[in-house]
Amino acid sequence: MKTLQNHQENIERANKAIDKIKDQVSQHEWRLQYHVMPPANWMNDPNGFSFFRGEYHLFYQHHPYDPKWGPMHWGHVKSKDLVNWEHLPIALAPSEPYDKDGCFSGSAIEKDDKLYLIYTGNVWIEDGPLDEDLTQVQAVAVSEDGIHFEKLKENPVIAEIPDGDINIFHFRDPKVWKRGDTYYMVLGSKTKKNTGQVLLYRSEDLIRWDFVSIMAKGEGNFGFMWECPDLFELDGKDVLVMSPQGLEPEGDKYHNLHQAGYIMGQLNYNTGKFNHGALHLLDHGFDFYAPQTMVDDQGRRILVAWMDMWESEMPTQTHGYAGAMTIPRLVTRDKDNLRTVPVPELQTLRQHQVSYENVQVNGASSLNGVEGDCLELEIDIDPNEATTFGLKLRVDDEVNQETKLLFDQQAGTVTLDRNKSGKGPGGFRRTTVNMAKNVHLQIFIDKSSVEIFINRGEKVMTSRIFPTENATGISFFADQEMTIERLSKWELKQAIK
Ligand code: FRU
């Protein structure tokens, strides 16, 4: 019983630490209004994204004592509609010999009307060389009410690393799903020579797990470690979403420190082998990592990701908070590609609509009433003769600030440029886009973030930006006449208190 008490005590201590500082942090200008972020201090990966008793539950890697990464806890929010989120007490805190240095990423699943969390217990090996200084095991916690979690006495449920070409230090991020009566788990891993791979496990009860196979392994430029794997079926194909670390840049691709993408194919559940195609990125901006998906009661596959990047400068840290979730995105399959678009529920945030039709732009122009720092834009552009065109967001001419989205008709590319976005890191990201037809844009701006959905999820670009409060301008530009066929702008309500 002693151990459970420790867990509870550690949770209470962490909740108190957050309660003490959250009011100081809550009014800061860069705090997001409709994205999930911790009340204060640090978060990274989404964890345990699930549906339990009619509500969406979302957990996250959380350090409640500091705006920097540290001993990981699981923060927790829930929602009835994927839009209005309620903060709940911290769900997991380090407390046991097997997780004393951190409750790392993992997933959640409902079983017998209880919510189970499956996570990685991390323990540092003192004086171990970098990257060989961790012991990682898999553990389970259970809740009757979806709020208070007890770690199982059977923990760790996976303590041994299987034989084979498997690195013994990096063994983490369990994602569990049910197929028929059997539970399956994918785990992030690497080979002894540092190639990313994913392991497959099987269980009848979430407690006793059998190792099935090394399900997939990187070939060529595929990174040294695959973090946060997530396997699901979508319209007859199996999709493995994961976050490969350390891919080398190739042309316009892979310029973030780590990537997040998917491979698609067929998993043979008998052999445990995954036949798959090439890696595709899920997002082409700067800040998108460790995505996790869940399926809801309507059978929809929904994805959220950490809207930041490891080792990136985070100017909010000096104000007592860091890290956020992307807006929830609906995942659909279009042949061998995934499309991700904002969940339609986000439309309930819209207010004060301003609309335009058939506006010609030649040079630069702005539109009355189209401005702000917490808004959604939906735009249809016919580029006509324009070879380069686009828009600038969060503009403040006086201090020369702007975040630019530039289309190049001939090159067939779109570039997101944050070199003049304000504080924080600059740079640009570029990707290809289909411009054979009109360009459709859906853009979400929130105090210190921008998420751009191009051609209904053909490409998505996500970025944190840290402009000044006055940077609320929006302008359009084109080197020859182009037509904004339709434009709507909505202010968005605050959804996370
Ligand atoms: C991914 C990750 C996971 C790990 C967690 C630790 O961002 O490195 O692999 O479980 O973060 O916070």
mmCIF file of C-alpha atoms in Angstrom, residues 10-344:
data_model
loop_
_atom_site.group_PDB
_atom_site.id
_atom_site.type_symbol
_atom_site.label_atom_id
_atom_site.label_comp_id
_atom_site.label_asym_id
_atom_site.label_seq_id
_atom_site.Cartn_x
_atom_site.Cartn_y
_atom_site.Cartn_z
ATOM 1 C CA ASN A 10 3.485 13.023 -5.444
ATOM 2 C CA ILE A 11 0.417 13.897 -7.484
ATOM 3 C CA GLU A 12 -0.910 16.192 -4.784
ATOM 4 C CA ARG A 13 2.427 17.929 -4.462
ATOM 5 C CA ALA A 14 2.572 18.458 -8.223
ATOM 6 C CA ASN A 15 -1.021 19.748 -8.376
ATOM 7 C CA LYS A 16 -0.221 22.228 -5.604
ATOM 8 C CA ALA A 17 2.868 23.463 -7.457
ATOM 9 C CA ILE A 18 0.744 24.150 -10.544
ATOM 10 C CA ASP A 19 -2.079 25.777 -8.554
ATOM 11 C CA LYS A 20 0.388 28.129 -6.963
ATOM 12 C CA ILE A 21 1.662 29.643 -10.200
ATOM 13 C CA LYS A 22 -1.095 29.149 -12.748
ATOM 14 C CA ASP A 23 -2.776 32.527 -12.129
ATOM 15 C CA GLN A 24 0.458 34.433 -12.714
ATOM 16 C CA VAL A 25 0.884 32.670 -16.030
ATOM 17 C CA SER A 26 -2.706 32.652 -17.285
ATOM 18 C CA GLN A 27 -2.879 36.205 -18.638
ATOM 19 C CA HIS A 28 0.354 36.213 -20.579
ATOM 20 C CA GLU A 29 0.081 37.507 -24.167
ATOM 21 C CA TRP A 30 1.366 34.340 -25.868
ATOM 22 C CA ARG A 31 -0.946 31.935 -24.064
ATOM 23 C CA LEU A 32 -3.121 30.120 -26.543
ATOM 24 C CA GLN A 33 -6.879 30.643 -26.354
ATOM 25 C CA TYR A 34 -8.238 27.484 -27.984
ATOM 26 C CA HIS A 35 -5.295 25.066 -27.892
ATOM 27 C CA VAL A 36 -4.547 22.715 -25.020
ATOM 28 C CA MET A 37 -1.541 23.767 -22.986
ATOM 29 C CA PRO A 38 -0.671 23.073 -19.351
ATOM 30 C CA PRO A 39 -1.903 25.660 -16.810
ATOM 31 C CA ALA A 40 1.792 26.389 -16.205
ATOM 32 C CA ASN A 41 5.253 24.932 -16.810
ATOM 33 C CA TRP A 42 6.342 22.354 -19.357
ATOM 34 C CA MET A 43 4.557 19.931 -21.686
ATOM 35 C CA ASN A 44 5.630 17.806 -24.639
ATOM 36 C CA ASP A 45 3.983 14.775 -26.295
ATOM 37 C CA PRO A 46 0.251 14.069 -26.269
ATOM 38 C CA ASN A 47 -0.382 10.816 -24.375
ATOM 39 C CA GLY A 48 -3.364 8.562 -23.726
ATOM 40 C CA PHE A 49 -5.641 10.209 -26.294
ATOM 41 C CA SER A 50 -8.836 8.196 -25.854
ATOM 42 C CA PHE A 51 -12.598 8.116 -25.544
ATOM 43 C CA PHE A 52 -14.015 7.068 -22.183
ATOM 44 C CA ARG A 53 -17.661 7.218 -21.063
ATOM 45 C CA GLY A 54 -18.658 9.675 -23.773
ATOM 46 C CA GLU A 55 -15.733 12.066 -23.324
ATOM 47 C CA TYR A 56 -12.406 12.669 -24.998
ATOM 48 C CA HIS A 57 -9.453 12.285 -22.655
ATOM 49 C CA LEU A 58 -6.084 13.711 -23.493
ATOM 50 C CA PHE A 59 -2.951 13.456 -21.370
ATOM 51 C CA TYR A 60 0.429 14.989 -21.947
ATOM 52 C CA GLN A 61 4.058 14.752 -20.917
ATOM 53 C CA HIS A 62 4.305 17.338 -18.196
ATOM 54 C CA HIS A 63 6.892 18.785 -15.837
ATOM 55 C CA PRO A 64 4.816 20.545 -13.186
ATOM 56 C CA TYR A 65 7.787 22.175 -11.434
ATOM 57 C CA ASP A 66 9.573 23.912 -14.262
ATOM 58 C CA PRO A 67 8.999 25.348 -17.759
ATOM 59 C CA LYS A 68 11.781 23.029 -18.962
ATOM 60 C CA TRP A 69 11.696 19.264 -19.512
ATOM 61 C CA GLY A 70 12.367 17.207 -16.362
ATOM 62 C CA PRO A 71 10.902 14.236 -14.449
ATOM 63 C CA MET A 72 7.842 13.488 -16.523
ATOM 64 C CA HIS A 73 4.324 13.423 -15.094
ATOM 65 C CA TRP A 74 1.111 13.025 -17.095
ATOM 66 C CA GLY A 75 -1.046 16.151 -17.236
ATOM 67 C CA HIS A 76 -4.703 15.597 -18.103
ATOM 68 C CA VAL A 77 -7.600 17.351 -19.834
ATOM 69 C CA LYS A 78 -10.984 16.115 -21.011
ATOM 70 C CA SER A 79 -13.650 17.362 -23.374
ATOM 71 C CA LYS A 80 -17.093 16.473 -24.641
ATOM 72 C CA ASP A 81 -16.531 18.060 -28.045
ATOM 73 C CA LEU A 82 -12.770 18.273 -28.792
ATOM 74 C CA VAL A 83 -13.058 22.062 -28.455
ATOM 75 C CA ASN A 84 -13.834 22.993 -24.844
ATOM 76 C CA TRP A 85 -11.290 21.310 -22.601
ATOM 77 C CA GLU A 86 -11.341 21.057 -18.843
ATOM 78 C CA HIS A 87 -8.135 20.712 -16.842
ATOM 79 C CA LEU A 88 -8.064 17.728 -14.471
ATOM 80 C CA PRO A 89 -5.627 16.743 -11.728
ATOM 81 C CA ILE A 90 -2.309 15.303 -12.811
ATOM 82 C CA ALA A 91 -2.832 11.626 -13.630
ATOM 83 C CA LEU A 92 0.615 10.075 -13.208
ATOM 84 C CA ALA A 93 3.666 11.060 -11.201
ATOM 85 C CA PRO A 94 6.964 9.219 -10.808
ATOM 86 C CA SER A 95 6.770 7.202 -7.587
ATOM 87 C CA GLU A 96 8.026 3.647 -8.014
ATOM 88 C CA PRO A 97 11.483 2.151 -8.441
ATOM 89 C CA TYR A 98 10.664 1.404 -12.092
ATOM 90 C CA ASP A 99 9.428 4.921 -13.010
ATOM 91 C CA LYS A 100 11.175 7.083 -10.438
ATOM 92 C CA ASP A 101 12.751 9.386 -13.037
ATOM 93 C CA GLY A 102 9.741 9.761 -15.260
ATOM 94 C CA CYS A 103 6.447 8.463 -16.561
ATOM 95 C CA PHE A 104 7.264 8.708 -20.256
ATOM 96 C CA SER A 105 4.889 8.661 -23.215
ATOM 97 C CA GLY A 106 2.192 6.079 -23.737
ATOM 98 C CA SER A 107 -1.433 5.487 -24.549
ATOM 99 C CA ALA A 108 -4.840 4.737 -23.005
ATOM 100 C CA ILE A 109 -7.529 2.180 -23.641
ATOM 101 C CA GLU A 110 -10.894 1.386 -22.097
ATOM 102 C CA LYS A 111 -11.407 -2.152 -20.744
ATOM 103 C CA ASP A 112 -14.330 -3.383 -18.603
ATOM 104 C CA ASP A 113 -15.489 0.214 -18.133
ATOM 105 C CA LYS A 114 -12.130 1.234 -16.663
ATOM 106 C CA LEU A 115 -9.525 3.468 -18.241
ATOM 107 C CA TYR A 116 -6.038 1.959 -18.522
ATOM 108 C CA LEU A 117 -2.884 3.988 -19.099
ATOM 109 C CA ILE A 118 0.094 2.153 -20.581
ATOM 110 C CA TYR A 119 3.316 4.119 -20.287
ATOM 111 C CA THR A 120 7.096 3.866 -20.117
ATOM 112 C CA GLY A 121 8.812 3.986 -16.750
ATOM 113 C CA ASN A 122 12.175 5.715 -17.054
ATOM 114 C CA VAL A 123 15.111 5.395 -14.670
ATOM 115 C CA TRP A 124 18.465 7.084 -15.243
ATOM 116 C CA ILE A 125 21.591 4.980 -14.913
ATOM 117 C CA GLU A 126 24.051 7.032 -12.912
ATOM 118 C CA ASP A 127 27.237 7.901 -14.772
ATOM 119 C CA GLY A 128 26.084 6.051 -17.887
ATOM 120 C CA PRO A 129 27.399 7.514 -21.155
ATOM 121 C CA LEU A 130 24.970 9.758 -23.002
ATOM 122 C CA ASP A 131 22.204 7.748 -24.697
ATOM 123 C CA GLU A 132 23.128 4.626 -22.730
ATOM 124 C CA ASP A 133 22.048 6.014 -19.400
ATOM 125 C CA LEU A 134 18.429 4.921 -19.248
ATOM 126 C CA THR A 135 16.445 1.883 -18.187
ATOM 127 C CA GLN A 136 13.016 1.794 -19.766
ATOM 128 C CA VAL A 137 10.166 -0.576 -18.918
ATOM 129 C CA GLN A 138 6.448 -0.598 -19.686
ATOM 130 C CA ALA A 139 3.887 -0.097 -16.939
ATOM 131 C CA VAL A 140 0.115 0.132 -16.513
ATOM 132 C CA ALA A 141 -2.151 2.291 -14.345
ATOM 133 C CA VAL A 142 -5.917 1.940 -14.040
ATOM 134 C CA SER A 143 -8.808 4.201 -13.128
ATOM 135 C CA GLU A 144 -12.449 3.577 -12.220
ATOM 136 C CA ASP A 145 -13.475 7.210 -12.714
ATOM 137 C CA GLY A 146 -11.143 8.332 -15.495
ATOM 138 C CA ILE A 147 -9.460 10.819 -13.157
ATOM 139 C CA HIS A 148 -7.566 8.983 -10.414
ATOM 140 C CA PHE A 149 -5.095 6.326 -11.506
ATOM 141 C CA GLU A 150 -3.450 3.519 -9.557
ATOM 142 C CA LYS A 151 -0.338 1.808 -10.812
ATOM 143 C CA LEU A 152 -0.737 -1.980 -11.040
ATOM 144 C CA LYS A 153 1.078 -4.205 -8.587
ATOM 145 C CA GLU A 154 2.103 -6.374 -11.585
ATOM 146 C CA ASN A 155 4.264 -3.511 -12.887
ATOM 147 C CA PRO A 156 6.435 -3.354 -14.812
ATOM 148 C CA VAL A 157 4.377 -5.409 -17.257
ATOM 149 C CA ILE A 158 7.253 -5.493 -19.765
ATOM 150 C CA ALA A 159 10.606 -5.390 -18.015
ATOM 151 C CA GLU A 160 12.853 -7.392 -20.322
ATOM 152 C CA ILE A 161 14.054 -6.285 -23.703
ATOM 153 C CA PRO A 162 13.609 -9.173 -26.149
ATOM 154 C CA ASP A 163 16.596 -10.913 -27.743
ATOM 155 C CA GLY A 164 17.606 -9.817 -31.183
ATOM 156 C CA ASP A 165 18.928 -6.715 -32.816
ATOM 157 C CA ILE A 166 17.370 -4.365 -30.266
ATOM 158 C CA ASN A 167 19.127 -1.571 -28.399
ATOM 159 C CA ILE A 168 18.682 -2.174 -24.680
ATOM 160 C CA PHE A 169 18.450 1.471 -23.584
ATOM 161 C CA HIS A 170 15.762 2.911 -25.871
ATOM 162 C CA PHE A 171 12.524 0.991 -25.485
ATOM 163 C CA ARG A 172 9.511 3.239 -25.079
ATOM 164 C CA ASP A 173 6.203 4.883 -25.969
ATOM 165 C CA PRO A 174 3.675 1.989 -25.941
ATOM 166 C CA LYS A 175 0.578 2.515 -28.087
ATOM 167 C CA VAL A 176 -2.111 -0.091 -27.493
ATOM 168 C CA TRP A 177 -5.138 -1.051 -29.600
ATOM 169 C CA LYS A 178 -7.660 -3.906 -29.619
ATOM 170 C CA ARG A 179 -8.345 -6.197 -32.542
ATOM 171 C CA GLY A 180 -10.987 -8.865 -31.956
ATOM 172 C CA ASP A 181 -10.350 -10.050 -28.389
ATOM 173 C CA THR A 182 -6.634 -9.376 -28.489
ATOM 174 C CA TYR A 183 -4.675 -6.293 -27.454
ATOM 175 C CA TYR A 184 -1.677 -5.220 -29.492
ATOM 176 C CA MET A 185 1.096 -2.792 -28.683
ATOM 177 C CA VAL A 186 3.716 -1.031 -30.760
ATOM 178 C CA LEU A 187 6.872 0.210 -29.056
ATOM 179 C CA GLY A 188 9.516 2.650 -30.244
ATOM 180 C CA SER A 189 12.963 1.123 -30.582
ATOM 181 C CA LYS A 190 16.278 1.124 -32.417
ATOM 182 C CA THR A 191 18.742 -1.514 -33.563
ATOM 183 C CA LYS A 192 22.091 -2.018 -31.850
ATOM 184 C CA LYS A 193 23.636 0.041 -34.624
ATOM 185 C CA ASN A 194 21.185 2.917 -34.250
ATOM 186 C CA THR A 195 18.515 2.428 -36.875
ATOM 187 C CA GLY A 196 14.934 3.243 -35.915
ATOM 188 C CA GLN A 197 12.473 0.363 -35.646
ATOM 189 C CA VAL A 198 9.143 -0.615 -34.112
ATOM 190 C CA LEU A 199 8.360 -3.668 -31.966
ATOM 191 C CA LEU A 200 5.030 -5.490 -31.883
ATOM 192 C CA TYR A 201 3.536 -7.156 -28.788
ATOM 193 C CA ARG A 202 0.325 -9.055 -28.061
ATOM 194 C CA SER A 203 -1.748 -9.574 -24.906
ATOM 195 C CA GLU A 204 -5.088 -10.987 -23.790
ATOM 196 C CA ASP A 205 -5.410 -8.848 -20.662
ATOM 197 C CA LEU A 206 -3.107 -5.775 -20.919
ATOM 198 C CA ILE A 207 -0.878 -7.325 -18.219
ATOM 199 C CA ARG A 208 0.895 -10.343 -19.715
ATOM 200 C CA TRP A 209 2.533 -9.326 -22.993
ATOM 201 C CA ASP A 210 4.168 -11.543 -25.625
ATOM 202 C CA PHE A 211 6.767 -10.160 -27.977
ATOM 203 C CA VAL A 212 5.672 -10.840 -31.570
ATOM 204 C CA SER A 213 8.219 -9.239 -33.872
ATOM 205 C CA ILE A 214 10.316 -6.361 -35.020
ATOM 206 C CA MET A 215 7.440 -5.080 -37.085
ATOM 207 C CA ALA A 216 9.200 -2.481 -39.218
ATOM 208 C CA LYS A 217 12.704 -1.157 -39.487
ATOM 209 C CA GLY A 218 14.230 1.866 -41.218
ATOM 210 C CA GLU A 219 16.158 1.463 -44.437
ATOM 211 C CA GLY A 220 18.322 4.239 -45.818
ATOM 212 C CA ASN A 221 17.714 7.722 -44.437
ATOM 213 C CA PHE A 222 15.193 6.704 -41.796
ATOM 214 C CA GLY A 223 16.673 7.995 -38.557
ATOM 215 C CA PHE A 224 18.401 6.522 -35.492
ATOM 216 C CA MET A 225 15.312 6.036 -33.319
ATOM 217 C CA TRP A 226 11.573 5.827 -33.968
ATOM 218 C CA GLU A 227 9.676 7.475 -31.148
ATOM 219 C CA CYS A 228 5.956 7.375 -30.435
ATOM 220 C CA PRO A 229 4.718 4.754 -32.917
ATOM 221 C CA ASP A 230 0.963 4.491 -33.480
ATOM 222 C CA LEU A 231 -0.626 1.831 -35.651
ATOM 223 C CA PHE A 232 -4.204 1.904 -36.935
ATOM 224 C CA GLU A 233 -6.323 0.718 -39.808
ATOM 225 C CA LEU A 234 -7.880 3.227 -42.148
ATOM 226 C CA ASP A 235 -10.228 2.068 -44.934
ATOM 227 C CA GLY A 236 -8.489 -1.250 -45.447
ATOM 228 C CA LYS A 237 -4.884 -0.145 -45.072
ATOM 229 C CA ASP A 238 -2.658 -0.166 -42.000
ATOM 230 C CA VAL A 239 -0.957 3.084 -41.131
ATOM 231 C CA LEU A 240 2.066 3.405 -38.873
ATOM 232 C CA VAL A 241 2.464 6.954 -37.606
ATOM 233 C CA MET A 242 5.785 7.635 -35.890
ATOM 234 C CA SER A 243 8.396 10.198 -35.052
ATOM 235 C CA PRO A 244 11.779 9.276 -36.494
ATOM 236 C CA GLN A 245 14.721 11.092 -34.942
ATOM 237 C CA GLY A 246 17.732 12.226 -36.910
ATOM 238 C CA LEU A 247 16.779 12.109 -40.584
ATOM 239 C CA GLU A 248 19.224 13.942 -42.832
ATOM 240 C CA PRO A 249 17.745 16.897 -44.758
ATOM 241 C CA GLU A 250 16.845 15.999 -48.359
ATOM 242 C CA GLY A 251 16.023 19.012 -50.539
ATOM 243 C CA ASP A 252 13.164 20.821 -48.808
ATOM 244 C CA LYS A 253 12.402 17.852 -46.551
ATOM 245 C CA TYR A 254 13.503 16.990 -43.021
ATOM 246 C CA HIS A 255 14.796 20.349 -41.857
ATOM 247 C CA ASN A 256 13.343 20.099 -38.362
ATOM 248 C CA LEU A 257 15.493 18.476 -35.693
ATOM 249 C CA HIS A 258 13.146 15.457 -35.707
ATOM 250 C CA GLN A 259 10.304 14.490 -38.030
ATOM 251 C CA ALA A 260 6.791 13.095 -37.680
ATOM 252 C CA GLY A 261 5.237 11.039 -40.428
ATOM 253 C CA TYR A 262 3.699 7.765 -41.496
ATOM 254 C CA ILE A 263 4.225 4.687 -43.592
ATOM 255 C CA MET A 264 1.272 2.810 -45.035
ATOM 256 C CA GLY A 265 0.731 -0.811 -46.029
ATOM 257 C CA GLN A 266 -0.462 -4.081 -44.568
ATOM 258 C CA LEU A 267 0.415 -5.611 -41.227
ATOM 259 C CA ASN A 268 0.422 -9.393 -41.250
ATOM 260 C CA TYR A 269 -0.819 -10.198 -37.752
ATOM 261 C CA ASN A 270 0.442 -13.797 -38.009
ATOM 262 C CA THR A 271 4.027 -13.044 -38.917
ATOM 263 C CA GLY A 272 4.097 -9.610 -37.325
ATOM 264 C CA LYS A 273 5.635 -8.100 -40.460
ATOM 265 C CA PHE A 274 4.536 -4.790 -41.868
ATOM 266 C CA ASN A 275 4.760 -4.398 -45.646
ATOM 267 C CA HIS A 276 4.801 -0.737 -46.352
ATOM 268 C CA GLY A 277 5.579 2.116 -48.713
ATOM 269 C CA ALA A 278 7.702 5.229 -48.287
ATOM 270 C CA LEU A 279 7.714 7.728 -45.419
ATOM 271 C CA HIS A 280 5.414 10.735 -45.754
ATOM 272 C CA LEU A 281 5.481 13.708 -43.431
ATOM 273 C CA LEU A 282 2.291 14.648 -41.613
ATOM 274 C CA ASP A 283 3.137 18.318 -41.413
ATOM 275 C CA HIS A 284 5.520 20.585 -43.309
ATOM 276 C CA GLY A 285 5.950 23.434 -40.823
ATOM 277 C CA PHE A 286 8.398 23.892 -37.965
ATOM 278 C CA ASP A 287 6.576 22.648 -34.893
ATOM 279 C CA PHE A 288 4.880 19.304 -35.034
ATOM 280 C CA TYR A 289 6.082 16.216 -33.186
ATOM 281 C CA ALA A 290 5.009 12.987 -31.489
ATOM 282 C CA PRO A 291 1.481 12.871 -32.968
ATOM 283 C CA GLN A 292 -0.980 10.439 -31.430
ATOM 284 C CA THR A 293 -4.353 9.305 -32.764
ATOM 285 C CA MET A 294 -7.557 7.853 -31.336
ATOM 286 C CA VAL A 295 -10.832 6.616 -32.755
ATOM 287 C CA ASP A 296 -14.033 8.094 -31.338
ATOM 288 C CA ASP A 297 -17.621 6.851 -30.991
ATOM 289 C CA GLN A 298 -18.363 8.030 -34.541
ATOM 290 C CA GLY A 299 -15.504 5.912 -35.879
ATOM 291 C CA ARG A 300 -13.422 8.965 -36.750
ATOM 292 C CA ARG A 301 -9.621 8.838 -36.575
ATOM 293 C CA ILE A 302 -8.453 12.002 -34.822
ATOM 294 C CA LEU A 303 -4.886 13.196 -34.386
ATOM 295 C CA VAL A 304 -3.159 15.682 -32.133
ATOM 296 C CA ALA A 305 0.544 16.470 -31.901
ATOM 297 C CA TRP A 306 2.918 18.456 -29.777
ATOM 298 C CA MET A 307 3.066 21.870 -31.444
ATOM 299 C CA ASP A 308 6.741 22.495 -30.678
ATOM 300 C CA MET A 309 10.092 20.934 -31.448
ATOM 301 C CA TRP A 310 12.866 19.556 -29.280
ATOM 302 C CA GLU A 311 15.725 21.964 -28.661
ATOM 303 C CA SER A 312 13.907 24.813 -30.354
ATOM 304 C CA GLU A 313 14.031 28.144 -28.566
ATOM 305 C CA MET A 314 10.767 28.675 -26.646
ATOM 306 C CA PRO A 315 10.359 32.335 -25.637
ATOM 307 C CA THR A 316 7.427 31.532 -23.324
ATOM 308 C CA GLN A 317 9.760 29.682 -20.958
ATOM 309 C CA THR A 318 10.861 32.910 -19.326
ATOM 310 C CA HIS A 319 7.153 33.535 -18.591
ATOM 311 C CA GLY A 320 6.590 30.229 -16.824
ATOM 312 C CA TYR A 321 5.107 27.959 -19.493
ATOM 313 C CA ALA A 322 6.075 25.982 -22.573
ATOM 314 C CA GLY A 323 4.474 23.563 -24.987
ATOM 315 C CA ALA A 324 1.060 23.135 -26.570
ATOM 316 C CA MET A 325 -1.074 20.712 -28.513
ATOM 317 C CA THR A 326 -2.126 21.252 -32.144
ATOM 318 C CA ILE A 327 -5.835 21.580 -32.825
ATOM 319 C CA PRO A 328 -7.417 18.128 -33.228
ATOM 320 C CA ARG A 329 -7.259 16.989 -36.844
ATOM 321 C CA LEU A 330 -9.463 14.501 -38.646
ATOM 322 C CA VAL A 331 -7.415 11.901 -40.521
ATOM 323 C CA THR A 332 -8.676 10.464 -43.794
ATOM 324 C CA ARG A 333 -7.031 8.373 -46.482
ATOM 325 C CA ASP A 334 -6.654 9.468 -50.081
ATOM 326 C CA LYS A 335 -5.090 6.442 -51.815
ATOM 327 C CA ASP A 336 -1.557 6.217 -50.385
ATOM 328 C CA ASN A 337 -1.674 9.584 -48.653
ATOM 329 C CA LEU A 338 -3.269 10.788 -45.469
ATOM 330 C CA ARG A 339 -5.115 14.053 -45.293
ATOM 331 C CA THR A 340 -5.532 15.878 -42.026
ATOM 332 C CA VAL A 341 -8.072 18.671 -41.610
ATOM 333 C CA PRO A 342 -9.397 20.520 -38.542
ATOM 334 C CA VAL A 343 -12.245 18.651 -36.813
ATOM 335 C CA PRO A 344 -15.576 20.301 -37.784
#
